[in-house]
PDB file of C-alpha atoms in Angstrom:
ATOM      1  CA  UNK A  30       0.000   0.000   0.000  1.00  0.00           C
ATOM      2  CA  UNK A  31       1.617   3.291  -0.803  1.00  0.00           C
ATOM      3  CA  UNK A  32       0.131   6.336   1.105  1.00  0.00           C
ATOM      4  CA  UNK A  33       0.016   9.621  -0.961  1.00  0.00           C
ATOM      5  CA  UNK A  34      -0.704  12.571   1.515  1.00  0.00           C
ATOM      6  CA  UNK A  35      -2.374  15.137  -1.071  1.00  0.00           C
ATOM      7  CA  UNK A  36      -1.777  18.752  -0.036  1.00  0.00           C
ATOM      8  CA  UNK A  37      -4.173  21.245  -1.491  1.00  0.00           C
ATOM      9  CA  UNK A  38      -2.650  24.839  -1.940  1.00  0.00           C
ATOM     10  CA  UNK A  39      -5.751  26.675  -1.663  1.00  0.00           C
ATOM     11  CA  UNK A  40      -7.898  27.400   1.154  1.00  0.00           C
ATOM     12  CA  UNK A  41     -11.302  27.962  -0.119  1.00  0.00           C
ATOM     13  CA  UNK A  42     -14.050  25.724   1.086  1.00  0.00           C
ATOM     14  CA  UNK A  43     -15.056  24.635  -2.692  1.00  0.00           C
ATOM     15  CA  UNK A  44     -11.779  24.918  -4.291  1.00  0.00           C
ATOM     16  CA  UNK A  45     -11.212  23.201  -7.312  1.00  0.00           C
ATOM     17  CA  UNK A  46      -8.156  21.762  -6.363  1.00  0.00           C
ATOM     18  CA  UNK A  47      -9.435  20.501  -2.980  1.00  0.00           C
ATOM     19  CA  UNK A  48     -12.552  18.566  -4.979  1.00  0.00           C
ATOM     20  CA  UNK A  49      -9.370  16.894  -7.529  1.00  0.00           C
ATOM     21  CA  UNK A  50      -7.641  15.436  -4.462  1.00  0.00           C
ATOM     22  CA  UNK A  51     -10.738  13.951  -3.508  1.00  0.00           C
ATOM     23  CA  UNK A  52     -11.321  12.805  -6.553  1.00  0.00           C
ATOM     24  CA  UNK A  53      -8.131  10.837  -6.600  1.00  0.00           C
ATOM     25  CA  UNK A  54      -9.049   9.396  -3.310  1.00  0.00           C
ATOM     26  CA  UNK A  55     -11.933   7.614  -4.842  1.00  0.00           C
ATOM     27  CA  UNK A  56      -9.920   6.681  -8.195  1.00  0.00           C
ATOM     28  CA  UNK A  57      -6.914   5.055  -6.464  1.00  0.00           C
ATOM     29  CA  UNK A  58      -7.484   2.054  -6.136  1.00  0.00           C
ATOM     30  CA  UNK A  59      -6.816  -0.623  -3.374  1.00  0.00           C
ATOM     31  CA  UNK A  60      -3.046   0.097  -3.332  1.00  0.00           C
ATOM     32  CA  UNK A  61      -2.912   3.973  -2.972  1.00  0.00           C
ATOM     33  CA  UNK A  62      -4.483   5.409   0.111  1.00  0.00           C
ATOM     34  CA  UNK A  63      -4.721   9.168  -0.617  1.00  0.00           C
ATOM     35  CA  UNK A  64      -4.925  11.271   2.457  1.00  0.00           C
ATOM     36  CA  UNK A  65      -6.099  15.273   2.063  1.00  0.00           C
ATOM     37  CA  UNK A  66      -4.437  17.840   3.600  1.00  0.00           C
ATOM     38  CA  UNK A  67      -5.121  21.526   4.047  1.00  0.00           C
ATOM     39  CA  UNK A  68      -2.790  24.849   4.365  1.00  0.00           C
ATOM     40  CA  UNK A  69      -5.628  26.205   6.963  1.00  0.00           C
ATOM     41  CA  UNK A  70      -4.218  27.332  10.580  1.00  0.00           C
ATOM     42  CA  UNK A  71      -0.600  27.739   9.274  1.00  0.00           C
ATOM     43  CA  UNK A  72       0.846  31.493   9.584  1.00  0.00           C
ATOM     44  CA  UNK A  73       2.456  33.183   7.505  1.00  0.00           C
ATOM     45  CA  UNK A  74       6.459  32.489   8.049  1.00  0.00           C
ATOM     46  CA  UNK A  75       8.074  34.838  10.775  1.00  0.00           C
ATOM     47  CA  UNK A  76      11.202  33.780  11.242  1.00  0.00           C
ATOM     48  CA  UNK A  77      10.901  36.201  14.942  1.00  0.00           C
ATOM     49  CA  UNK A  78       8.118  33.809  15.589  1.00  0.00           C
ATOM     50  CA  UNK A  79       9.671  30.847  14.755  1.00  0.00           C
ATOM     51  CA  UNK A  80      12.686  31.627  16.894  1.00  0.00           C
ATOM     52  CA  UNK A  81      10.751  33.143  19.435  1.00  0.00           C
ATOM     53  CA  UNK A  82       8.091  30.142  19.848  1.00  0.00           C
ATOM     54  CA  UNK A  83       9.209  27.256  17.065  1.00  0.00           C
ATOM     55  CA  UNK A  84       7.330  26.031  14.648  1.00  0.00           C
ATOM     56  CA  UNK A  85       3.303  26.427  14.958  1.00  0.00           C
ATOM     57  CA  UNK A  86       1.201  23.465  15.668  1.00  0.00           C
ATOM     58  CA  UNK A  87      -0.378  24.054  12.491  1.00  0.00           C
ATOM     59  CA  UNK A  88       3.216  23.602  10.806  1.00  0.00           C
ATOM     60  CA  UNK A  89       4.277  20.745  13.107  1.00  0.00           C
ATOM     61  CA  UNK A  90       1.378  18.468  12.742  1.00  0.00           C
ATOM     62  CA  UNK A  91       1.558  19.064   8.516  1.00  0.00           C
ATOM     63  CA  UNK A  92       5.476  18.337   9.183  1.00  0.00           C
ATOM     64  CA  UNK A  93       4.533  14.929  10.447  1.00  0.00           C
ATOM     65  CA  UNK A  94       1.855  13.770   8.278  1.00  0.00           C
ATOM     66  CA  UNK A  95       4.698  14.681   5.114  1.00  0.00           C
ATOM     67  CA  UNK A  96       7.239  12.751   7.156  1.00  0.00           C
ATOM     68  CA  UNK A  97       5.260   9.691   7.500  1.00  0.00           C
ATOM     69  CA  UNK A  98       3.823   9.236   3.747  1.00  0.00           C
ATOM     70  CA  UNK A  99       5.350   7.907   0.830  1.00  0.00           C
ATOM     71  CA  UNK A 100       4.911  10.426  -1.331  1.00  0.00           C
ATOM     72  CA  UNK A 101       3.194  13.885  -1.774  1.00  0.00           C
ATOM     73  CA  UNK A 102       0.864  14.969  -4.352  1.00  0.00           C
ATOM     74  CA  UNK A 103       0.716  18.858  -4.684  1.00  0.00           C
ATOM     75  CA  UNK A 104      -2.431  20.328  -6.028  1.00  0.00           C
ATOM     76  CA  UNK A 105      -1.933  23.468  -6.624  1.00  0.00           C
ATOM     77  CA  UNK A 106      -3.724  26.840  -8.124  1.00  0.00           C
ATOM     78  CA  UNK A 107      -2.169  29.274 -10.352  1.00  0.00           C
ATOM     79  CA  UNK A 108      -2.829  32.677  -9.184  1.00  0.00           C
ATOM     80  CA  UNK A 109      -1.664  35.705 -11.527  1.00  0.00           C
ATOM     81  CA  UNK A 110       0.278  33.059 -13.630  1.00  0.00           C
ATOM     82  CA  UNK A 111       2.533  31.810 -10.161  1.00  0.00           C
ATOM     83  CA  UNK A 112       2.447  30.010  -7.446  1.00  0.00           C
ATOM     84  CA  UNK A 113       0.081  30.724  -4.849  1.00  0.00           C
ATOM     85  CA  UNK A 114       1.519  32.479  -1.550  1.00  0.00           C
ATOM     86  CA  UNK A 115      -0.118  30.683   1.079  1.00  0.00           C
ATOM     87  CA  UNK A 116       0.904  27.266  -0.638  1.00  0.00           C
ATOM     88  CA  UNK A 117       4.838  28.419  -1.142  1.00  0.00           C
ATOM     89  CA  UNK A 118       4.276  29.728   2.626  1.00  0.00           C
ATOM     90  CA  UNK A 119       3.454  26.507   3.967  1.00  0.00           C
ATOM     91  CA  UNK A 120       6.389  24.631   2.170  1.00  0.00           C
ATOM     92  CA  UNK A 121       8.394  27.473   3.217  1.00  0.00           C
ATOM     93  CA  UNK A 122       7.678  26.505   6.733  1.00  0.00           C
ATOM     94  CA  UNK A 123       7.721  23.113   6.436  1.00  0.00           C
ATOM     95  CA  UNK A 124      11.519  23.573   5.440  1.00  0.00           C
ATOM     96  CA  UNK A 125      12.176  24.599   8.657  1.00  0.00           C
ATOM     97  CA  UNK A 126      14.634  24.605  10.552  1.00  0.00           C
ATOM     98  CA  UNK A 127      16.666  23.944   7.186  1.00  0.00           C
ATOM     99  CA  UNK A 128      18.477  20.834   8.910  1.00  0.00           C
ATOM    100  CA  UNK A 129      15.273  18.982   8.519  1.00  0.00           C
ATOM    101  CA  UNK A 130      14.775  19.642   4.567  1.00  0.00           C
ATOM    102  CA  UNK A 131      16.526  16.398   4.039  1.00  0.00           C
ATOM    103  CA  UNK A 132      14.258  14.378   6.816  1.00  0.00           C
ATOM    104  CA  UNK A 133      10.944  15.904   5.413  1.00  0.00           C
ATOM    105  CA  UNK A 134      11.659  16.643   1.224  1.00  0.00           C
ATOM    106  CA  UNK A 135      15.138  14.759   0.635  1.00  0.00           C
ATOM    107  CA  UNK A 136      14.472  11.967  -1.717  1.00  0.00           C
ATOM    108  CA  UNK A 137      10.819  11.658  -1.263  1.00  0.00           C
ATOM    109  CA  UNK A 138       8.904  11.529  -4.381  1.00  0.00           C
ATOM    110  CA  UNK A 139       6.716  14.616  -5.068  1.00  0.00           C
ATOM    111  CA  UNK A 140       3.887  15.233  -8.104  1.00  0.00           C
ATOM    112  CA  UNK A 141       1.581  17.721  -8.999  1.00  0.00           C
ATOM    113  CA  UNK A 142      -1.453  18.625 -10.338  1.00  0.00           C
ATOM    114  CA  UNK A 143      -3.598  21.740 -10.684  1.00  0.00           C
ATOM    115  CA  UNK A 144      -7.141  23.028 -11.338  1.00  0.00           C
ATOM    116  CA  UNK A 145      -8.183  26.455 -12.493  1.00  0.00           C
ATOM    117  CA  UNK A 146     -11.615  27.678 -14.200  1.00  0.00           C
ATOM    118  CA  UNK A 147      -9.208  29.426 -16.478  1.00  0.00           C
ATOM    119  CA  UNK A 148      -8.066  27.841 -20.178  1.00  0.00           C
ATOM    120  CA  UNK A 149      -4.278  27.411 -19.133  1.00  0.00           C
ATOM    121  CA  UNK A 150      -5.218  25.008 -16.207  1.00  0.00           C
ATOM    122  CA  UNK A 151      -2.022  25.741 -14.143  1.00  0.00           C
ATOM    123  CA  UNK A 152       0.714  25.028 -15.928  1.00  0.00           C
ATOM    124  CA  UNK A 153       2.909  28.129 -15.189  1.00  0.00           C
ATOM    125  CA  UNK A 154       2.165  27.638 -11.645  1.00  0.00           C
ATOM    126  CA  UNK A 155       3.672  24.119 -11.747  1.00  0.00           C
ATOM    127  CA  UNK A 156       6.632  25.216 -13.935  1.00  0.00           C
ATOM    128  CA  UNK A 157       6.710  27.699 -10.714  1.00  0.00           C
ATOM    129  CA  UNK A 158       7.162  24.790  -7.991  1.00  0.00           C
ATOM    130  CA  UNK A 159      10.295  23.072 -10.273  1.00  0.00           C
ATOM    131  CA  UNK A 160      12.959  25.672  -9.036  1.00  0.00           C
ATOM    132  CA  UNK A 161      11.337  24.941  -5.084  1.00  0.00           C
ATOM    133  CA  UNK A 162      11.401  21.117  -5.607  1.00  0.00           C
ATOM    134  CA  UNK A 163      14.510  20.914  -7.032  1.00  0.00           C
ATOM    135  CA  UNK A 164      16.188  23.156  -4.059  1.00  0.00           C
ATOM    136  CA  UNK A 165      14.194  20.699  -1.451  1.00  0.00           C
ATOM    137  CA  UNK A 166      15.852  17.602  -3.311  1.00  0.00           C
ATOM    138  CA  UNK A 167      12.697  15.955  -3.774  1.00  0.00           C
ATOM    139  CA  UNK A 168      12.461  12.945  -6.359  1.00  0.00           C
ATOM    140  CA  UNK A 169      10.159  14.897  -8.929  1.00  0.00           C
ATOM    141  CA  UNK A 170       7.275  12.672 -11.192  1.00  0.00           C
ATOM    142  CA  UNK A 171       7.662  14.596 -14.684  1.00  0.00           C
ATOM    143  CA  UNK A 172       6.429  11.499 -16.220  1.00  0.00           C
ATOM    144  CA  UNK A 173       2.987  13.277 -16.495  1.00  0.00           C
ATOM    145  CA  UNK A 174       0.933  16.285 -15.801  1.00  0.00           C
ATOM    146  CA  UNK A 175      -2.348  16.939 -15.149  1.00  0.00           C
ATOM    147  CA  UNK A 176      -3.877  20.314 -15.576  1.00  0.00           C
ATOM    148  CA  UNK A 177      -7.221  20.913 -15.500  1.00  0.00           C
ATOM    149  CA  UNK A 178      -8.347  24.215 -17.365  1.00  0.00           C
ATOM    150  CA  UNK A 179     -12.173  25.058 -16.907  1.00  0.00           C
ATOM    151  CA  UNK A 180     -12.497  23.429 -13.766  1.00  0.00           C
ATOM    152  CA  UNK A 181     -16.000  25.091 -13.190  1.00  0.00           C
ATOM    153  CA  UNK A 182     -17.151  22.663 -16.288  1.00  0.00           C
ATOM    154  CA  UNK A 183     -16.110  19.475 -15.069  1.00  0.00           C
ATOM    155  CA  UNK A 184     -16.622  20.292 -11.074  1.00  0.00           C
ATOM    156  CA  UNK A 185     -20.890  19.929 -10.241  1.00  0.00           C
ATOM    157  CA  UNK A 186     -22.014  22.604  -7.965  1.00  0.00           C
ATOM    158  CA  UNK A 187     -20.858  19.768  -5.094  1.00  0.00           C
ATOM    159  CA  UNK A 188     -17.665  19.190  -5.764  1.00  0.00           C
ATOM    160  CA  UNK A 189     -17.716  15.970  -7.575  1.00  0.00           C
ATOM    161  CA  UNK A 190     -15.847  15.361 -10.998  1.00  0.00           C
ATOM    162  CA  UNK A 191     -18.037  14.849 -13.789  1.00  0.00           C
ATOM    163  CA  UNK A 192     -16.352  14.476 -16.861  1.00  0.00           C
ATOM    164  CA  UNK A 193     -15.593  10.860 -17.495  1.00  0.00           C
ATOM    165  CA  UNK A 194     -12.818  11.618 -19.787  1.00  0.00           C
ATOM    166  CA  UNK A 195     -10.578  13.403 -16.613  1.00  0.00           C
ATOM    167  CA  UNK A 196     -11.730  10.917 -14.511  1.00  0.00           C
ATOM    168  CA  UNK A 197     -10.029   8.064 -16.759  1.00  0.00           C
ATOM    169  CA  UNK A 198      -6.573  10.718 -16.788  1.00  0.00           C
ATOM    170  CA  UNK A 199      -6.355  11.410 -12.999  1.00  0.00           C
ATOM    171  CA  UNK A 200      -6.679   7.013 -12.576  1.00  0.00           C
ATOM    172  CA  UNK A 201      -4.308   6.641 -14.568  1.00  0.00           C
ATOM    173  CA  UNK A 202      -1.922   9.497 -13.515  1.00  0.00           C
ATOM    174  CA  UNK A 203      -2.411   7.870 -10.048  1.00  0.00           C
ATOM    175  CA  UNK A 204      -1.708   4.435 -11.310  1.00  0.00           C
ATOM    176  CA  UNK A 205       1.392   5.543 -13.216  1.00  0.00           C
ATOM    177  CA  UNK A 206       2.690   7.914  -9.913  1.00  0.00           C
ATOM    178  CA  UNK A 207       2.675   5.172  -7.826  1.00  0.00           C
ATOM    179  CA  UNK A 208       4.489   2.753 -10.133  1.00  0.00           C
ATOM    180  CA  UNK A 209       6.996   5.974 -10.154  1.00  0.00           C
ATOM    181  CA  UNK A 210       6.923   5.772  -6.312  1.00  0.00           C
ATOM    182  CA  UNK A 211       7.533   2.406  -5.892  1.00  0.00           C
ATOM    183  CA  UNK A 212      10.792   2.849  -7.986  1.00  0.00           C
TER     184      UNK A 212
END
């Protein structure tokens, strides 16, 4: 069984890229268990704050959920053709103190994915993340992307995926990730 933990980068309560992860929790199969994660309750980075207090419980509790799957799977917005802040903030957090970006990122096999009711889907924002991933020494997935553009069209009103034909892509991204993940 590999464990994915999915990390959404946005914080709305219907985001689009919230519904994809669980999405892929119901497409993975019996041997990928997907678990969702959220950004919400983690503060922007102070590093006063952090030296002051350490890292928030908000930050600590995401640390350890990254630290004890297999693999992440970053779904992630594009907002004004970038990365969104309060994702970058949380990974910029999570790479603290910097002795522990080899315990938490080093080696450990990272994807993403993105939705956007735009017609780009997110593709600059994931060429964004390759400088950060590479830095972190992740093991990167390029073998495919998914990048949902018009997210509003294949999203119902509650959050389910509707279009067959992206349903059949994000199974077998997942199927092909974790063959990637297994090595």
């Amino acid at each position: 069984m590999i464990r994915i933990l999915g990390i959404s980068g946005s914080l709305r309560a219907q985001s689009y890229n919230t519904a994809l992860l669980r999405a892929a929790q119901k497409l993975a199969g019996d041997d990928i268990q997907i678990e969702l994660a959220t950004l919400h309750g983690i503060p922007l980075y102070d590093g006063d704050l952090e030296q002051r207090e350490g890292l928030p419980p908000a930050v600590t509790a995401l640390k350890q959920r990254v630290q004890a799957c297999d693999a992440l799977l970053l779904a992630t917005p594009e907002y004004n053709n970038g990365v969104p802040g309060v994702f970058k903030n949380a990974i910029d957090w999570l790479s603290r103190p910097a002795s522990d970006i080899s315990a938490v990122f080093g080696g450990r096999a990272v994807a993403l994915v993105g939705a956007s009711p735009g017609g780009f889907g997110t593709i600059l924002a994931q060429n964004g993340w390759l400088p950060v991933l590479r830095t972190l020494g992740v093991r990167h997935w390029a073998g495919g992307r998914l990048m949902v553009s018009r997210a509003h069209q294949v999203f119902g009103a509650d959050g389910e995926l509707n279009d067959e034909n992206l349903r059949r892509q994000l199974a077998d991204f997942l199927h092909a990730y974790a063959t990637f993940v297994r090595g």
